[in-house]
Tab-separated table of C-alpha atoms and ligand atoms in Angstrom:
chain	number	residue	atom	x	y	z
A	1	UNK	CA	-16.570	-27.973	11.876
A	2	UNK	CA	-13.262	-28.897	13.202
A	3	UNK	CA	-10.193	-28.114	11.296
A	4	UNK	CA	-6.727	-29.667	12.205
A	5	UNK	CA	-4.667	-29.128	9.113
A	6	UNK	CA	-4.824	-25.777	6.930
A	7	UNK	CA	-2.538	-25.085	3.886
A	8	UNK	CA	-1.743	-21.263	3.324
A	9	UNK	CA	-0.974	-20.542	-0.161
A	10	UNK	CA	1.172	-17.303	-0.699
A	11	UNK	CA	3.464	-16.100	2.232
A	12	UNK	CA	3.566	-12.371	1.698
A	13	UNK	CA	2.351	-9.560	3.762
A	14	UNK	CA	-0.992	-11.360	4.569
A	15	UNK	CA	-0.470	-15.164	3.957
A	16	UNK	CA	2.646	-15.010	6.412
A	17	UNK	CA	1.091	-13.540	9.390
A	18	UNK	CA	-2.326	-15.409	8.953
A	19	UNK	CA	-0.590	-18.807	8.674
A	20	UNK	CA	1.774	-17.924	11.570
A	21	UNK	CA	-1.282	-17.037	13.730
A	22	UNK	CA	-3.245	-20.031	13.022
A	23	UNK	CA	-0.309	-22.006	13.803
A	24	UNK	CA	0.317	-20.386	17.386
A	25	UNK	CA	-3.510	-21.182	17.715
A	26	UNK	CA	-3.063	-24.764	17.411
A	27	UNK	CA	-3.678	-25.651	13.950
A	28	UNK	CA	-1.108	-27.705	11.871
A	29	UNK	CA	-0.150	-25.028	8.998
A	30	UNK	CA	1.846	-25.842	6.119
A	31	UNK	CA	2.879	-22.307	4.372
A	32	UNK	CA	3.087	-22.760	0.428
A	33	UNK	CA	5.112	-20.307	-1.397
A	34	UNK	CA	6.255	-20.743	-5.244
A	35	UNK	CA	9.156	-18.613	-4.677
A	36	UNK	CA	11.975	-20.815	-3.344
A	37	UNK	CA	13.986	-17.963	-1.680
A	38	UNK	CA	11.015	-17.161	0.476
A	39	UNK	CA	10.632	-20.987	1.754
A	40	UNK	CA	14.666	-21.190	2.410
A	41	UNK	CA	14.500	-17.866	4.349
A	42	UNK	CA	11.888	-18.966	6.660
A	43	UNK	CA	13.562	-22.547	6.977
A	44	UNK	CA	16.741	-20.824	8.209
A	45	UNK	CA	14.582	-18.935	10.811
A	46	UNK	CA	14.517	-15.647	8.932
A	47	UNK	CA	11.839	-13.417	7.635
A	48	UNK	CA	11.800	-11.626	4.288
A	49	UNK	CA	9.259	-8.951	5.392
A	50	UNK	CA	9.353	-6.172	8.005
A	51	UNK	CA	6.217	-5.992	10.177
A	52	UNK	CA	6.146	-5.268	14.041
A	53	UNK	CA	5.727	-8.508	15.763
A	54	UNK	CA	6.197	-10.950	12.668
A	55	UNK	CA	9.539	-12.213	13.420
A	56	UNK	CA	8.425	-13.180	17.154
A	57	UNK	CA	5.268	-14.944	15.970
A	58	UNK	CA	6.758	-16.825	12.837
A	59	UNK	CA	9.634	-17.983	15.274
A	60	UNK	CA	6.956	-19.530	17.968
A	61	UNK	CA	4.913	-21.070	15.147
A	62	UNK	CA	8.093	-22.780	13.826
A	63	UNK	CA	9.198	-23.897	17.176
A	64	UNK	CA	5.661	-25.249	18.203
A	65	UNK	CA	6.411	-27.794	15.439
A	66	UNK	CA	2.767	-26.348	13.979
A	67	UNK	CA	4.326	-24.576	11.287
A	68	UNK	CA	6.281	-25.818	8.304
A	69	UNK	CA	6.806	-24.399	4.848
A	70	UNK	CA	7.239	-25.773	1.407
A	71	UNK	CA	6.676	-25.055	-2.117
A	72	UNK	CA	4.268	-27.293	-2.835
A	73	UNK	CA	0.595	-27.731	-1.097
A	74	UNK	CA	-0.428	-31.119	0.619
A	75	UNK	CA	-3.558	-32.670	1.288
A	76	UNK	CA	-5.425	-30.552	4.089
A	77	UNK	CA	-8.745	-29.883	5.664
A	78	UNK	CA	-8.554	-26.401	4.450
A	79	UNK	CA	-6.940	-24.194	1.860
A	80	UNK	CA	-6.166	-20.279	2.136
A	81	UNK	CA	-5.193	-18.316	-0.881
A	82	UNK	CA	-3.295	-15.097	-0.156
A	83	UNK	CA	-1.319	-14.233	-3.291
A	84	UNK	CA	-0.869	-10.923	-4.913
A	85	UNK	CA	-3.307	-9.401	-7.433
A	86	UNK	CA	-1.515	-6.566	-8.858
A	87	UNK	CA	-2.412	-4.973	-12.143
A	88	UNK	CA	-0.709	-5.793	-15.346
A	89	UNK	CA	2.269	-3.856	-16.259
A	90	UNK	CA	2.091	-3.791	-20.084
A	91	UNK	CA	-1.556	-3.892	-20.916
A	92	UNK	CA	-4.250	-1.126	-20.336
A	93	UNK	CA	-8.071	-1.424	-20.841
A	94	UNK	CA	-9.944	1.553	-23.068
A	95	UNK	CA	-13.319	2.784	-22.467
A	96	UNK	CA	-14.076	5.585	-24.797
A	97	UNK	CA	-10.260	6.607	-25.067
A	98	UNK	CA	-10.223	6.404	-21.300
A	99	UNK	CA	-7.311	4.138	-20.529
A	100	UNK	CA	-7.645	2.008	-17.296
A	101	UNK	CA	-5.548	-0.503	-15.386
A	102	UNK	CA	-6.287	-4.341	-15.619
A	103	UNK	CA	-6.013	-6.860	-12.888
A	104	UNK	CA	-3.402	-9.780	-13.072
A	105	UNK	CA	-5.264	-12.667	-11.748
A	106	UNK	CA	-2.470	-15.161	-12.736
A	107	UNK	CA	-1.310	-15.691	-9.120
A	108	UNK	CA	-4.838	-16.596	-8.160
A	109	UNK	CA	-5.320	-18.680	-11.043
A	110	UNK	CA	-2.004	-20.707	-10.309
A	111	UNK	CA	-2.536	-21.104	-6.609
A	112	UNK	CA	-6.196	-22.387	-7.207
A	113	UNK	CA	-4.876	-24.858	-9.942
A	114	UNK	CA	-2.236	-26.052	-7.445
A	115	UNK	CA	-4.960	-26.949	-5.061
A	116	UNK	CA	-7.209	-28.951	-7.553
A	117	UNK	CA	-5.114	-32.050	-7.048
A	118	UNK	CA	-5.324	-32.092	-3.384
A	119	UNK	CA	-9.052	-31.184	-3.075
A	120	UNK	CA	-11.140	-33.827	-1.085
A	121	UNK	CA	-14.704	-34.144	-0.004
A	122	UNK	CA	-15.651	-31.981	2.886
A	123	UNK	CA	-12.508	-29.420	2.301
A	124	UNK	CA	-12.831	-25.600	2.607
A	125	UNK	CA	-11.375	-23.311	0.183
A	126	UNK	CA	-10.924	-19.613	0.936
A	127	UNK	CA	-9.733	-16.731	-1.208
A	128	UNK	CA	-8.259	-13.647	0.617
A	129	UNK	CA	-6.664	-12.095	-2.087
A	130	UNK	CA	-8.386	-8.793	-3.023
A	131	UNK	CA	-10.298	-9.647	-6.399
A	132	UNK	CA	-12.831	-7.891	-8.782
A	133	UNK	CA	-16.253	-8.742	-7.926
A	134	UNK	CA	-17.380	-12.109	-8.894
A	135	UNK	CA	-14.109	-13.751	-9.027
A	136	UNK	CA	-14.793	-16.620	-6.366
A	137	UNK	CA	-17.924	-17.685	-8.646
A	138	UNK	CA	-16.824	-17.028	-11.912
A	139	UNK	CA	-12.793	-17.790	-11.732
A	140	UNK	CA	-12.018	-19.969	-8.504
A	141	UNK	CA	-15.046	-22.129	-8.542
A	142	UNK	CA	-14.720	-23.549	-12.229
A	143	UNK	CA	-11.256	-24.283	-11.435
A	144	UNK	CA	-11.709	-26.194	-8.212
A	145	UNK	CA	-14.627	-28.056	-9.988
A	146	UNK	CA	-11.849	-29.514	-12.452
A	147	UNK	CA	-11.352	-32.007	-9.427
A	148	UNK	CA	-15.007	-33.386	-10.335
A	149	UNK	CA	-16.143	-32.280	-6.808
A	150	UNK	CA	-18.938	-29.440	-6.745
A	151	UNK	CA	-18.720	-26.303	-4.689
A	152	UNK	CA	-20.903	-25.804	-1.845
A	153	UNK	CA	-21.841	-29.635	-2.148
A	154	UNK	CA	-18.867	-31.606	-2.106
A	155	UNK	CA	-16.535	-28.807	-0.591
A	156	UNK	CA	-17.078	-25.362	0.792
A	157	UNK	CA	-15.826	-22.186	-0.710
A	158	UNK	CA	-15.594	-18.776	0.670
A	159	UNK	CA	-14.343	-15.160	0.059
A	160	UNK	CA	-12.856	-13.535	3.013
A	161	UNK	CA	-11.012	-10.094	2.506
A	162	UNK	CA	-8.142	-9.142	4.676
A	163	UNK	CA	-8.442	-5.895	6.121
A	164	UNK	CA	-5.389	-5.370	8.048
A	165	UNK	CA	-3.192	-2.132	7.946
A	166	UNK	CA	0.316	-2.770	7.308
A	167	UNK	CA	2.188	-1.764	10.356
A	168	UNK	CA	-0.560	-3.075	12.760
A	169	UNK	CA	-1.169	-6.514	10.749
A	170	UNK	CA	-0.964	-8.810	13.788
A	171	UNK	CA	-3.287	-6.817	16.174
A	172	UNK	CA	-5.822	-6.177	13.413
A	173	UNK	CA	-5.723	-9.795	12.335
A	174	UNK	CA	-7.362	-10.668	15.718
A	175	UNK	CA	-9.206	-7.529	16.701
A	176	UNK	CA	-10.932	-6.611	13.128
A	177	UNK	CA	-14.366	-7.581	12.033
A	178	UNK	CA	-14.165	-10.360	9.632
A	179	UNK	CA	-16.608	-10.882	6.770
A	180	UNK	CA	-16.981	-14.247	5.220
A	181	UNK	CA	-18.644	-14.491	2.137
A	182	UNK	CA	-19.637	-18.104	1.136
A	183	UNK	CA	-21.093	-19.572	-2.074
A	184	UNK	CA	-23.527	-21.257	0.052
A	185	UNK	CA	-24.707	-20.637	3.569
A	186	UNK	CA	-23.017	-23.547	4.731
A	187	UNK	CA	-19.474	-22.426	3.172
A	188	UNK	CA	-19.821	-19.350	5.033
A	189	UNK	CA	-20.651	-21.177	8.374
A	190	UNK	CA	-17.366	-23.472	7.799
A	191	UNK	CA	-15.190	-20.183	7.074
A	192	UNK	CA	-16.772	-18.600	10.241
A	193	UNK	CA	-15.483	-21.970	12.184
A	194	UNK	CA	-11.940	-21.529	10.849
A	195	UNK	CA	-11.487	-17.912	11.533
A	196	UNK	CA	-12.831	-18.376	14.908
A	197	UNK	CA	-9.669	-20.030	15.902
A	198	UNK	CA	-8.309	-16.778	16.531
A	199	UNK	CA	-10.524	-13.741	15.391
A	200	UNK	CA	-11.789	-11.756	18.280
A	201	UNK	CA	-13.719	-9.066	16.312
A	202	UNK	CA	-17.186	-9.662	14.890
A	203	UNK	CA	-17.451	-12.520	12.249
A	204	UNK	CA	-20.466	-11.768	9.899
A	205	UNK	CA	-21.390	-14.208	7.183
A	206	UNK	CA	-22.672	-13.097	3.709
A	207	UNK	CA	-22.449	-14.428	-0.010
A	208	UNK	CA	-18.813	-14.370	-1.837
A	209	UNK	CA	-19.608	-11.306	-4.119
A	210	UNK	CA	-20.816	-8.979	-1.450
A	211	UNK	CA	-17.710	-10.042	0.616
A	212	UNK	CA	-15.527	-9.097	-2.640
A	213	UNK	CA	-17.395	-5.809	-3.079
A	214	UNK	CA	-17.113	-4.741	0.838
A	215	UNK	CA	-13.311	-5.179	0.410
A	216	UNK	CA	-12.921	-2.999	-2.903
A	217	UNK	CA	-15.570	-0.561	-1.723
A	218	UNK	CA	-13.421	0.204	1.616
A	219	UNK	CA	-10.100	0.835	-0.361
A	220	UNK	CA	-12.042	2.782	-3.097
A	221	UNK	CA	-13.603	4.990	-0.338
A	222	UNK	CA	-10.092	5.780	0.747
A	223	UNK	CA	-8.678	6.402	-2.754
A	224	UNK	CA	-11.690	8.744	-3.333
A	225	UNK	CA	-11.077	10.622	-0.266
A	226	UNK	CA	-7.382	11.132	-0.427
A	227	UNK	CA	-8.048	12.349	-4.083
A	228	UNK	CA	-10.445	15.101	-2.620
A	229	UNK	CA	-7.784	16.172	-0.128
A	230	UNK	CA	-5.366	16.318	-3.071
A	231	UNK	CA	-7.494	18.313	-5.007
A	232	UNK	CA	-8.196	20.689	-2.026
A	233	UNK	CA	-4.200	21.240	-1.682
A	234	UNK	CA	-4.274	22.368	-5.465
A	235	UNK	CA	-6.992	24.757	-4.554
A	236	UNK	CA	-5.238	25.896	-1.424
A	237	UNK	CA	-2.211	26.829	-3.388
A	238	UNK	CA	-4.112	28.798	-5.845
A	239	UNK	CA	-5.893	30.738	-3.191
A	240	UNK	CA	-3.143	31.255	-0.693
A	241	UNK	CA	-4.403	29.040	1.833
A	242	UNK	CA	-2.547	26.674	4.359
A	243	UNK	CA	-4.402	23.402	3.415
A	244	UNK	CA	-3.421	21.837	6.731
A	245	UNK	CA	-4.907	24.595	8.714
A	246	UNK	CA	-8.152	24.510	6.414
A	247	UNK	CA	-8.438	20.954	6.922
A	248	UNK	CA	-7.946	20.800	10.724
A	249	UNK	CA	-10.415	23.600	11.088
A	250	UNK	CA	-12.950	21.897	8.486
A	251	UNK	CA	-12.431	18.448	10.685
A	252	UNK	CA	-13.831	20.435	13.688
A	253	UNK	CA	-17.100	19.769	12.232
A	254	UNK	CA	-18.883	16.801	13.945
A	255	UNK	CA	-19.705	14.940	10.219
A	256	UNK	CA	-16.439	15.856	8.477
A	257	UNK	CA	-13.343	13.918	8.369
A	258	UNK	CA	-11.050	15.400	5.333
A	259	UNK	CA	-8.011	12.943	4.868
A	260	UNK	CA	-4.154	13.994	4.352
A	261	UNK	CA	-3.023	15.504	1.166
A	262	UNK	CA	0.449	14.426	0.222
A	263	UNK	CA	2.884	12.979	-2.452
A	264	UNK	CA	0.450	10.323	-3.897
A	265	UNK	CA	-1.238	7.266	-3.081
A	266	UNK	CA	1.291	4.129	-3.112
A	267	UNK	CA	1.011	0.630	-1.749
A	268	UNK	CA	-0.480	-2.697	-3.297
A	269	UNK	CA	-4.116	-2.064	-2.125
A	270	UNK	CA	-5.304	1.562	-2.398
A	271	UNK	CA	-3.782	2.316	-5.408
A	272	UNK	CA	-4.613	-0.868	-7.187
A	273	UNK	CA	-8.016	-2.077	-5.872
A	274	UNK	CA	-10.258	0.620	-7.361
A	275	UNK	CA	-9.212	-0.314	-10.745
A	276	UNK	CA	-10.762	-3.715	-10.345
A	277	UNK	CA	-14.107	-1.655	-10.268
A	278	UNK	CA	-13.214	0.343	-13.205
A	279	UNK	CA	-12.271	-2.615	-15.313
A	280	UNK	CA	-15.560	-4.559	-14.149
A	281	UNK	CA	-17.957	-1.712	-15.253
A	282	UNK	CA	-16.029	1.267	-16.942
A	283	UNK	CA	-19.459	2.991	-17.810
A	284	UNK	CA	-20.536	3.052	-14.053
A	285	UNK	CA	-17.284	4.420	-12.526
A	286	UNK	CA	-16.308	7.929	-13.692
A	287	UNK	CA	-15.739	9.368	-10.050
A	288	UNK	CA	-13.569	6.323	-9.276
A	289	UNK	CA	-11.606	6.748	-12.289
A	290	UNK	CA	-10.929	10.479	-11.975
A	291	UNK	CA	-10.142	9.938	-8.278
A	292	UNK	CA	-7.232	7.498	-9.432
A	293	UNK	CA	-6.318	10.015	-12.002
A	294	UNK	CA	-5.920	12.789	-9.466
A	295	UNK	CA	-3.757	10.638	-6.854
A	296	UNK	CA	-1.690	9.161	-9.826
A	297	UNK	CA	-0.880	12.756	-11.019
A	298	UNK	CA	0.182	13.922	-7.640
A	299	UNK	CA	3.855	13.153	-8.123
A	300	UNK	CA	3.594	15.527	-10.922
A	301	UNK	CA	2.356	18.199	-8.734
A	302	UNK	CA	5.182	17.825	-6.601
A	303	UNK	CA	7.488	18.068	-9.352
A	304	UNK	CA	5.823	21.349	-10.406
A	305	UNK	CA	6.007	22.757	-6.976
A	306	UNK	CA	9.623	22.115	-6.951
A	307	UNK	CA	10.073	23.808	-10.262
A	308	UNK	CA	8.132	27.096	-8.974
A	309	UNK	CA	10.319	26.913	-5.924
A	310	UNK	CA	13.544	27.276	-7.680
A	311	UNK	CA	11.782	29.755	-10.140
A	312	UNK	CA	10.813	31.729	-7.126
A	313	UNK	CA	14.676	31.987	-6.021
A	314	UNK	CA	15.399	33.524	-9.355
A	315	UNK	CA	16.622	30.461	-11.225
A	316	UNK	CA	15.966	30.344	-14.872
A	317	UNK	CA	13.103	27.977	-16.548
A	318	UNK	CA	13.407	25.810	-19.316
A	319	UNK	CA	12.744	28.844	-22.170
A	320	UNK	CA	15.676	31.015	-20.457
A	321	UNK	CA	17.832	28.004	-19.514
A	322	UNK	CA	18.978	26.873	-23.180
A	323	UNK	CA	15.649	24.649	-23.204
A	324	UNK	CA	16.904	22.442	-20.295
A	325	UNK	CA	14.652	22.169	-17.368
A	326	UNK	CA	14.824	24.530	-14.286
A	327	UNK	CA	15.336	21.286	-12.311
A	328	UNK	CA	18.692	20.342	-14.537
A	329	UNK	CA	21.743	19.656	-12.343
A	330	UNK	CA	19.912	20.553	-9.402
A	331	UNK	CA	21.017	18.430	-6.239
A	332	UNK	CA	18.187	16.951	-4.281
A	333	UNK	CA	18.038	14.610	-1.350
A	334	UNK	CA	14.799	12.675	-1.300
A	335	UNK	CA	14.016	11.604	2.218
A	336	UNK	CA	11.772	8.412	2.237
A	337	UNK	CA	10.991	6.154	-0.766
A	338	UNK	CA	8.590	3.705	0.787
A	339	UNK	CA	4.967	4.312	0.047
A	340	UNK	CA	3.782	5.370	3.651
A	341	UNK	CA	5.275	6.032	7.029
A	342	UNK	CA	7.293	3.459	9.144
A	343	UNK	CA	6.788	0.501	6.755
A	344	UNK	CA	9.364	-0.930	4.295
A	345	UNK	CA	7.138	-1.617	1.442
A	346	UNK	CA	8.460	0.189	-1.762
A	347	UNK	CA	5.476	-1.222	-3.934
A	348	UNK	CA	3.743	1.337	-6.152
A	349	UNK	CA	5.555	4.042	-4.006
A	350	UNK	CA	4.948	7.785	-5.132
A	351	UNK	CA	8.197	8.782	-3.526
A	352	UNK	CA	9.988	6.462	-5.955
A	353	UNK	CA	8.009	7.912	-8.715
A	354	UNK	CA	9.005	11.565	-7.800
A	355	UNK	CA	12.657	10.458	-7.999
A	356	UNK	CA	12.201	9.299	-11.193
A	357	UNK	CA	10.342	12.130	-12.623
A	358	UNK	CA	13.199	14.396	-11.001
A	359	UNK	CA	15.719	12.533	-12.844
A	360	UNK	CA	13.842	12.768	-16.009
A	361	UNK	CA	14.226	16.688	-15.744
A	362	UNK	CA	17.908	16.353	-15.174
A	363	UNK	CA	18.159	16.678	-11.310
A	364	UNK	CA	20.734	14.837	-9.197
A	365	UNK	CA	18.809	13.064	-6.662
A	366	UNK	CA	20.237	11.049	-3.676
A	367	UNK	CA	17.740	8.943	-1.818
A	368	UNK	CA	17.729	7.787	1.770
A	369	UNK	CA	15.073	5.365	3.004
A	370	UNK	CA	15.989	4.193	6.562
A	371	UNK	CA	13.438	1.203	6.247
A	372	UNK	CA	15.249	-0.441	3.418
A	373	UNK	CA	18.857	0.978	3.498
A	374	UNK	CA	19.950	-1.877	1.413
A	375	UNK	CA	17.514	-1.739	-1.445
A	376	UNK	CA	18.308	-1.781	-4.933
A	377	UNK	CA	16.127	0.656	-7.001
A	378	UNK	CA	16.355	0.658	-10.577
A	379	UNK	CA	18.206	4.016	-11.594
A	380	UNK	CA	17.893	5.322	-8.119
A	381	UNK	CA	21.081	6.219	-6.206
A	382	UNK	CA	20.487	4.961	-2.880
A	383	UNK	CA	22.462	6.744	-0.193
A	384	UNK	CA	24.249	4.775	2.646
A	385	UNK	CA	22.841	7.160	5.487
A	386	UNK	CA	21.213	10.691	5.764
A	387	UNK	CA	24.389	12.380	5.863
A	388	UNK	CA	25.580	11.212	2.505
A	389	UNK	CA	21.856	12.085	1.029
A	390	UNK	CA	21.840	15.758	2.297
A	391	UNK	CA	25.674	16.612	2.342
A	392	UNK	CA	25.893	18.665	-0.870
A	393	UNK	CA	21.987	18.878	-1.642
A	394	UNK	CA	20.609	21.972	-2.933
A	395	UNK	CA	17.395	21.071	-1.636
A	396	UNK	CA	15.964	18.540	1.069
A	397	UNK	CA	12.642	16.986	0.047
A	398	UNK	CA	10.694	15.335	2.606
A	399	UNK	CA	8.668	12.450	0.744
A	400	UNK	CA	7.492	9.945	3.459
A	401	UNK	CA	6.403	11.079	7.130
A	402	UNK	CA	8.537	8.336	8.947
A	403	UNK	CA	8.503	9.317	12.778
A	404	UNK	CA	12.564	9.520	12.569
A	405	UNK	CA	12.190	12.211	9.796
A	406	UNK	CA	9.704	14.157	11.774
A	407	UNK	CA	11.923	14.325	14.505
A	408	UNK	CA	14.795	15.560	12.813
A	409	UNK	CA	16.405	18.841	14.370
A	410	UNK	CA	16.797	21.361	11.767
A	411	UNK	CA	19.770	23.212	13.864
A	412	UNK	CA	21.664	19.918	13.472
A	413	UNK	CA	20.756	19.197	9.963
A	414	UNK	CA	21.991	23.047	9.159
A	415	UNK	CA	25.384	22.025	9.964
A	416	UNK	CA	25.438	18.661	7.773
A	417	UNK	CA	23.970	20.067	4.515
A	418	UNK	CA	24.742	23.109	2.107
A	419	UNK	CA	21.066	23.161	1.248
A	420	UNK	CA	19.053	26.058	2.716
A	421	UNK	CA	15.806	25.114	0.984
A	422	UNK	CA	13.557	22.300	1.771
A	423	UNK	CA	10.224	21.002	0.600
A	424	UNK	CA	7.733	19.029	2.992
A	425	UNK	CA	5.248	17.153	1.270
A	426	UNK	CA	3.607	15.250	4.287
A	427	UNK	CA	3.349	18.340	6.914
A	428	UNK	CA	5.922	16.953	9.230
A	429	UNK	CA	8.060	20.190	9.860
A	430	UNK	CA	7.523	23.097	11.637
A	431	UNK	CA	8.241	26.429	9.447
A	432	UNK	CA	9.374	28.505	12.311
A	433	UNK	CA	11.738	26.094	13.808
A	434	UNK	CA	13.355	25.544	9.991
A	435	UNK	CA	13.300	29.113	9.477
A	436	UNK	CA	15.399	29.730	12.865
A	437	UNK	CA	17.736	27.079	11.731
A	438	UNK	CA	18.260	29.302	8.666
A	439	UNK	CA	16.041	27.038	6.037
A	440	UNK	CA	13.518	28.237	3.799
A	441	UNK	CA	10.744	25.384	4.198
A	442	UNK	CA	7.877	25.336	1.718
A	443	UNK	CA	5.161	22.860	2.374
A	444	UNK	CA	2.608	21.005	-0.205
A	445	UNK	CA	-0.590	22.535	-0.081
A	446	UNK	CA	0.682	25.765	1.320
A	447	UNK	CA	1.055	29.212	-0.373
A	448	UNK	CA	0.655	31.309	2.515
A	449	UNK	CA	3.262	34.063	3.349
A	450	UNK	CA	3.713	35.427	6.708
A	451	UNK	CA	2.327	38.864	5.604
A	452	UNK	CA	-0.800	37.289	4.298
A	453	UNK	CA	-0.847	35.173	7.795
A	454	UNK	CA	-1.077	38.577	9.291
A	455	UNK	CA	-3.684	39.738	6.986
B	1	SAJ	N1	-2.382	8.420	2.075
B	1	SAJ	C1	-2.503	9.757	2.053
B	1	SAJ	N2	-3.509	10.210	2.784
B	1	SAJ	C2	-4.137	9.857	3.975
B	1	SAJ	C3	-4.010	8.381	4.179
B	1	SAJ	C4	-3.132	7.712	3.287
B	1	SAJ	O1	-2.053	10.171	0.888
B	1	SAJ	O2	-4.804	10.645	4.439
B	1	SAJ	C5	-1.660	7.373	1.531
B	1	SAJ	C6	-0.403	7.028	1.909
B	1	SAJ	O3	0.820	7.569	2.237
B	1	SAJ	C7	-0.209	5.624	1.067
B	1	SAJ	C8	-1.515	5.525	0.645
B	1	SAJ	O4	-2.603	6.378	0.628
B	1	SAJ	O5	0.563	6.216	0.164
B	1	SAJ	C9	-2.337	4.173	1.256
B	1	SAJ	O6	-2.066	4.348	2.762
B	1	SAJ	P1	-3.254	3.649	4.043
B	1	SAJ	O7	-2.556	3.689	5.115
B	1	SAJ	O8	-4.232	4.468	3.450
B	1	SAJ	O9	-3.163	2.254	3.406
B	1	SAJ	P2	-2.865	0.924	3.234
B	1	SAJ	O10	-2.832	0.652	1.342
B	1	SAJ	O11	-1.564	0.478	3.788
B	1	SAJ	O12	-3.972	-0.205	3.694
B	1	SAJ	C10	-5.117	-0.231	3.320
B	1	SAJ	C11	-6.099	-0.274	4.386
B	1	SAJ	N3	-7.537	0.001	3.889
B	1	SAJ	C12	-8.137	0.915	4.477
B	1	SAJ	O13	-7.864	1.437	5.425
B	1	SAJ	C13	-9.482	1.298	3.708
B	1	SAJ	C14	-5.995	-1.777	5.170
B	1	SAJ	O14	-7.091	-1.693	6.206
B	1	SAJ	C15	-6.301	-2.696	4.036
B	1	SAJ	O15	-6.170	-3.965	4.557
B	1	SAJ	C16	-5.105	-2.987	3.044
B	1	SAJ	O16	-5.398	-1.218	2.379
B	1	SAJ	C17	-5.254	-3.769	2.018
B	1	SAJ	O17	-4.339	-4.583	2.167
B	1	SAJ	O18	-6.180	-3.857	1.095
């Protein structure tokens, strides 16, 4: 099939790179976003997202005349939905007392409804948003059929998951294998023809529900594996082991690849998608449910570790501190607030949750996030620079392994902060170097003293 005009609904982390990549590869693309600020920003030649190379490709797409943006769709040959599927903020599901999060599909519903008046015979509609199994056939199809046209007969309908890694979106969009699930064989074939415009990875056709499952299984596998690494870090602290050393040794086994423990799992994908399976079948997902619990409780583990750190210094715990937490009044510099290294995305960030938990205990936290220096975070003091965050701190708390944090020179820092205590939750800093600079450096997942090392 030959597609000349594409309408992309949702100009976020996936929609904008996808729309501009289609446009620089010769399609006429209308990018649609319901947020007028996004549309205005793009019309001014600016972008609202930090992603390496994105600004350049958006500029090229716009200058070619192939890429325009609007708040409303238009008639097109194909429609691509790339809107968020977060979970509901104020509502939980309940299975025998186990609470689980519920998918908020309202953006998918309204984007699908917005297409209906423009849908014509022979069109292709693709859903890319990560969605619970059967969304394409049970939710999207009936809405589109309000047009009077039948999916798989009058128009083609597919689910094709995005699988790109933030930070490497533009390369992975082109190189990754692409799964296209059609409601009919012909639909999948039409989807293949569209993505073949730029995809260099394998394109594999299947049915829509399989494609939905593939996407959620990928992210769930990662979540469960990170939960295992986090649980190992708890055990390591109990048994006087350095988890980072233990993992690197275990990973020498040819069939073992343990992931990294850390302060928790964030972002809009891995911490969200497994819930779609729990919601769809709570009775079939005990392991997925518990992995989510482990990862969601990791920020509390970090806060507990901080309490133990101050207790080991001889500070008084709550029962000897007039009922106040041992963290009360402690000045903590939180380094990094986004959900993972070298990106600017604050969504579902465990680092931000840790800051909130510390503040609830009475700590005075100053945060520094080099990728979002101007971010306004509810109730969080954002420092103007690193120096301001660390200047009068009692403790430096490393929460994100940004490259620039990993490269920090402890000798130089020692002259800029009064802190002599640091906690590294992401294995970025070398104990010896920090010790030489006069710091006591603790690491998440490590409870191994130099003496135990020697033993
Ligand atoms: N994390 C750990 N330990 C690790 C790896 C990650 O604690 O060993 C944490 C990160 O710090 C972060 C979270 O997990 O908080 C998620 O980060 P990530 O890099 O694993 O994944 P995302 O959310 O940035 O992107 C994932 C990718 N999925 C997989 O790798 C299976 C990406 O390919 C998907 O396209 C994306 O989700 C998505 O949009 O679904």
